[in-house]
Tab-separated table of C-alpha atoms in Angstrom:
chain	number	residue	atom	x	y	z
A	1	MET	CA	98.659	-86.193	239.367
A	2	ALA	CA	98.071	-81.980	239.354
A	3	PHE	CA	98.682	-82.648	234.767
A	4	ARG	CA	97.375	-78.788	234.831
A	5	ASN	CA	100.816	-78.355	236.281
A	6	LYS	CA	102.655	-80.132	234.165
A	7	SER	CA	100.970	-79.761	230.485
A	8	SER	CA	103.377	-77.302	229.473
A	9	ILE	CA	104.456	-80.832	228.285
A	10	LEU	CA	102.387	-80.789	225.763
A	11	HIS	CA	102.886	-77.949	224.045
A	12	GLU	CA	106.429	-78.793	223.914
A	13	PHE	CA	105.858	-81.456	222.014
A	14	ASN	CA	103.282	-80.584	220.006
A	15	PRO	CA	101.656	-84.069	219.262
A	16	ASP	CA	99.078	-85.057	217.417
A	17	ILE	CA	97.594	-88.000	220.245
A	18	ALA	CA	98.289	-87.653	224.149
A	19	ILE	CA	97.974	-90.735	226.159
A	20	ILE	CA	97.290	-89.081	229.638
A	21	GLN	CA	96.862	-91.269	233.454
A	22	GLU	CA	96.210	-90.005	236.460
A	23	CYS	CA	94.731	-87.074	235.296
A	24	GLU	CA	92.516	-84.704	237.087
A	25	SER	CA	88.586	-84.773	236.285
A	26	GLU	CA	87.406	-82.295	233.861
A	27	GLU	CA	85.262	-80.694	236.584
A	28	THR	CA	88.264	-79.913	238.465
A	29	LEU	CA	90.744	-78.686	235.943
A	30	LYS	CA	87.430	-76.087	234.989
A	31	HIS	CA	87.154	-75.226	238.547
A	32	LYS	CA	91.508	-74.851	238.712
A	33	LYS	CA	90.390	-72.194	235.507
A	34	PHE	CA	92.564	-75.008	233.580
A	35	HIS	CA	92.120	-74.953	229.989
A	36	ILE	CA	93.553	-77.023	227.437
A	37	GLN	CA	93.640	-76.719	223.474
A	38	TYR	CA	92.169	-80.195	222.370
A	39	THR	CA	90.486	-81.499	218.937
A	40	ASN	CA	88.496	-84.189	220.998
A	41	TYR	CA	88.909	-86.588	223.862
A	42	ILE	CA	88.249	-89.818	225.212
A	43	ARG	CA	88.301	-90.776	229.016
A	44	PHE	CA	87.055	-93.192	232.208
A	45	TRP	CA	87.592	-92.896	235.439
A	46	LYS	CA	86.929	-94.637	238.616
A	47	ASN	CA	88.202	-92.547	241.065
A	48	LYS	CA	87.563	-88.741	239.841
A	49	ASN	CA	90.890	-88.215	240.779
A	50	LYS	CA	92.999	-90.342	238.463
A	51	TRP	CA	91.439	-90.291	235.067
A	52	LEU	CA	92.463	-91.702	231.967
A	53	TRP	CA	92.065	-88.951	228.701
A	54	VAL	CA	92.937	-89.865	225.644
A	55	MET	CA	93.272	-86.311	223.825
A	56	THR	CA	93.803	-85.254	220.271
A	57	PHE	CA	95.281	-82.503	218.584
A	58	ASN	CA	95.744	-80.504	215.215
A	59	TRP	CA	91.838	-81.951	213.730
A	60	TYR	CA	92.749	-85.705	214.488
A	61	LYS	CA	89.251	-86.735	215.999
A	62	ALA	CA	89.163	-89.769	218.064
A	63	GLU	CA	85.553	-92.498	218.944
A	64	ILE	CA	85.798	-94.857	221.310
A	65	LEU	CA	85.115	-98.705	220.326
A	66	ASN	CA	82.963	-100.921	222.341
A	67	HIS	CA	84.884	-100.936	225.743
A	68	ASN	CA	84.599	-103.684	227.591
A	69	LYS	CA	83.870	-101.490	230.985
A	70	GLU	CA	85.004	-104.694	232.845
A	71	LEU	CA	88.916	-104.453	231.315
A	72	GLU	CA	88.310	-100.799	232.891
A	73	TYR	CA	90.804	-98.464	231.561
A	74	ILE	CA	92.666	-100.527	228.637
A	75	ILE	CA	90.074	-98.231	226.599
A	76	PRO	CA	90.177	-99.287	222.508
A	77	ILE	CA	90.225	-96.494	220.105
A	78	ARG	CA	89.358	-95.402	216.593
A	79	VAL	CA	91.696	-91.876	216.169
A	80	TYR	CA	91.442	-90.660	212.413
A	81	LYS	CA	92.167	-87.439	210.154
A	82	ASP	CA	91.617	-87.550	205.850
A	83	GLU	CA	92.783	-90.992	205.242
A	84	ILE	CA	95.444	-91.761	208.173
A	85	GLU	CA	93.265	-94.365	210.670
A	86	LEU	CA	94.754	-96.038	213.667
A	87	ILE	CA	93.170	-98.380	216.256
A	88	ILE	CA	95.120	-96.884	219.376
A	89	PHE	CA	94.993	-99.125	223.066
A	90	ALA	CA	94.860	-96.329	225.708
A	91	VAL	CA	96.341	-98.757	229.008
A	92	TRP	CA	96.520	-97.798	232.280
A	93	THR	CA	97.121	-101.553	234.366
A	94	GLN	CA	96.003	-100.904	238.395
A	95	LEU	CA	95.432	-103.123	240.742
A	96	VAL	CA	91.844	-104.797	240.710
A	97	ASN	CA	89.512	-105.663	243.668
A	98	LYS	CA	92.581	-105.753	245.424
A	99	ASN	CA	93.409	-109.497	244.197
A	100	ILE	CA	97.089	-109.823	242.651
A	101	TYR	CA	96.329	-111.991	240.612
A	102	GLN	CA	93.107	-110.044	238.421
A	103	SER	CA	95.381	-107.261	238.178
A	104	TYR	CA	97.710	-105.609	235.835
A	105	VAL	CA	99.295	-107.880	233.508
A	106	THR	CA	97.359	-110.481	233.449
A	107	GLN	CA	94.444	-107.627	232.874
A	108	ALA	CA	95.801	-106.624	229.464
A	109	ALA	CA	96.780	-110.249	228.622
A	110	ARG	CA	93.180	-110.275	229.331
A	111	ALA	CA	91.973	-107.442	227.203
A	112	PHE	CA	93.842	-108.801	224.318
A	113	LYS	CA	92.611	-112.208	224.340
A	114	TYR	CA	88.637	-110.385	224.320
A	115	TYR	CA	90.376	-107.621	221.360
A	116	ASP	CA	90.901	-110.663	218.948
A	117	LYS	CA	89.396	-109.096	215.864
A	118	LEU	CA	90.629	-105.858	216.677
A	119	LEU	CA	94.363	-106.216	216.584
A	120	GLN	CA	94.036	-108.193	213.875
A	121	ASN	CA	93.611	-104.447	211.996
A	122	ASP	CA	96.809	-103.157	210.226
A	123	ASN	CA	97.845	-99.404	212.420
A	124	VAL	CA	97.539	-100.469	216.197
A	125	ILE	CA	99.202	-98.757	218.767
A	126	ILE	CA	98.865	-100.354	222.465
A	127	ALA	CA	100.397	-97.496	225.025
A	128	TRP	CA	101.055	-96.498	228.007
A	129	ASP	CA	101.591	-97.432	231.657
A	130	PHE	CA	101.698	-101.271	232.023
A	131	ASN	CA	103.129	-101.781	235.712
A	132	SER	CA	104.801	-104.909	234.296
A	133	ASN	CA	107.985	-106.049	232.952
A	134	ALA	CA	109.324	-109.653	233.029
A	135	ILE	CA	111.457	-109.799	235.047
A	136	ARG	CA	109.216	-110.091	237.353
A	137	ASP	CA	106.960	-113.194	235.949
A	138	LYS	CA	108.181	-115.354	238.212
A	139	SER	CA	106.700	-113.498	240.937
A	140	HIS	CA	102.974	-113.521	242.169
A	141	PRO	CA	102.072	-116.401	240.122
A	142	LYS	CA	99.023	-116.071	238.213
A	143	GLU	CA	97.299	-116.917	235.132
A	144	TYR	CA	99.177	-114.194	232.860
A	145	ASN	CA	102.717	-113.010	233.222
A	146	HIS	CA	104.811	-110.428	231.404
A	147	SER	CA	106.529	-112.150	228.641
A	148	GLU	CA	103.357	-114.122	228.069
A	149	MET	CA	101.370	-111.043	227.430
A	150	VAL	CA	104.118	-109.958	224.566
A	151	GLU	CA	104.017	-113.543	223.617
A	152	ILE	CA	99.989	-113.132	222.619
A	153	LEU	CA	100.586	-109.709	220.670
A	154	LYS	CA	103.861	-110.997	219.537
A	155	ASP	CA	101.061	-113.503	217.809
A	156	LYS	CA	99.524	-110.631	215.665
A	157	GLU	CA	103.085	-108.691	214.262
A	158	ILE	CA	102.586	-106.250	217.257
A	159	SER	CA	106.211	-105.941	219.177
A	160	SER	CA	107.824	-102.909	221.476
A	161	MET	CA	108.828	-99.954	219.712
A	162	TYR	CA	111.400	-99.599	222.304
A	163	HIS	CA	112.984	-103.347	222.037
A	164	GLU	CA	113.066	-103.327	218.683
A	165	ILE	CA	114.362	-100.221	218.184
A	166	LYS	CA	117.094	-100.597	221.583
A	167	GLY	CA	117.461	-104.328	220.330
A	168	GLU	CA	116.895	-105.129	224.085
A	169	LYS	CA	115.674	-108.401	225.332
A	170	HIS	CA	112.498	-107.739	227.721
A	171	TRP	CA	113.678	-107.543	231.568
A	172	GLU	CA	116.972	-106.283	230.308
A	173	GLU	CA	116.047	-102.575	229.681
A	174	LYS	CA	119.045	-100.007	230.247
A	175	ILE	CA	116.575	-96.975	230.908
A	176	ALA	CA	113.593	-96.561	233.235
A	177	THR	CA	110.334	-95.086	232.686
A	178	LEU	CA	109.830	-94.894	236.519
A	179	TYR	CA	111.866	-93.708	239.214
A	180	PHE	CA	109.944	-94.104	242.040
A	181	ARG	CA	108.869	-91.594	244.504
A	182	LYS	CA	111.567	-90.112	242.208
A	183	LYS	CA	114.534	-91.118	243.285
A	184	LYS	CA	117.159	-91.972	240.797
A	185	GLU	CA	118.468	-95.619	241.868
A	186	ASN	CA	114.626	-96.792	242.492
A	187	TRP	CA	114.518	-97.003	238.802
A	188	TYR	CA	111.934	-99.385	236.177
A	189	HIS	CA	111.333	-100.027	233.060
A	190	ILE	CA	106.860	-100.830	232.922
A	191	ASP	CA	105.688	-97.929	230.477
A	192	TYR	CA	105.642	-99.296	227.093
A	193	CYS	CA	104.724	-98.085	223.382
A	194	PHE	CA	103.134	-100.858	221.067
A	195	CYS	CA	102.960	-100.483	217.829
A	196	LYS	CA	102.207	-103.138	214.740
A	197	LYS	CA	104.917	-104.867	212.579
A	198	GLU	CA	104.328	-102.232	209.551
A	199	LEU	CA	104.301	-98.808	211.286
A	200	PHE	CA	107.564	-99.520	212.238
A	201	ASN	CA	108.424	-98.145	208.797
A	202	TYR	CA	107.246	-95.589	209.463
A	203	ILE	CA	109.135	-94.436	212.993
A	204	ASP	CA	111.229	-91.196	212.279
A	205	ASN	CA	112.141	-90.780	216.286
A	206	PHE	CA	111.505	-92.824	219.319
A	207	ILE	CA	112.695	-91.042	223.219
A	208	ILE	CA	111.694	-91.606	226.570
A	209	GLY	CA	112.475	-88.624	229.174
A	210	ASN	CA	115.174	-88.630	231.293
A	211	TYR	CA	115.045	-88.699	234.798
């Protein structure tokens, strides 16, 4: 929330692509006289105060690809510039219809089944807020658990950057991606960046911020 107060991080990193969940609407940002120089953007929302934005910079362009809106905040996007072309899935899984059995990791796994052909592309990146971890595989039994979702992607030669680079297993993560309610002791690893096997050859660095 309150993206307008946190956006300076974008300037620090000078990204080509930024995926921002829980972002204010464009109208709210304009009302607050906030503006950021992006090249292109994709957005999706149901709650006016919690949008999923994908912003591109440095002349990268973006276009949405046959988004199944029943899968809500899992959005397939083509990002391109010159000879570079990526298929990016912006992910922010949520509670669907107040039914835990239809939500979060189940929502993501269903999406990756639905977008099967798109995931066969070479340059696929899937990123951000999954709200799941393999440590909860046995809680709230449902159609898919986290490990099953990981296997669906693995069959497409898509793996988590963190786990491949750190050599850790899912549910054995040593670094947090979330400190719940800002408490250092309440940490979780629930955010991920998956990519196609071939893309690992192009990774120079991978960073998760500190508390």
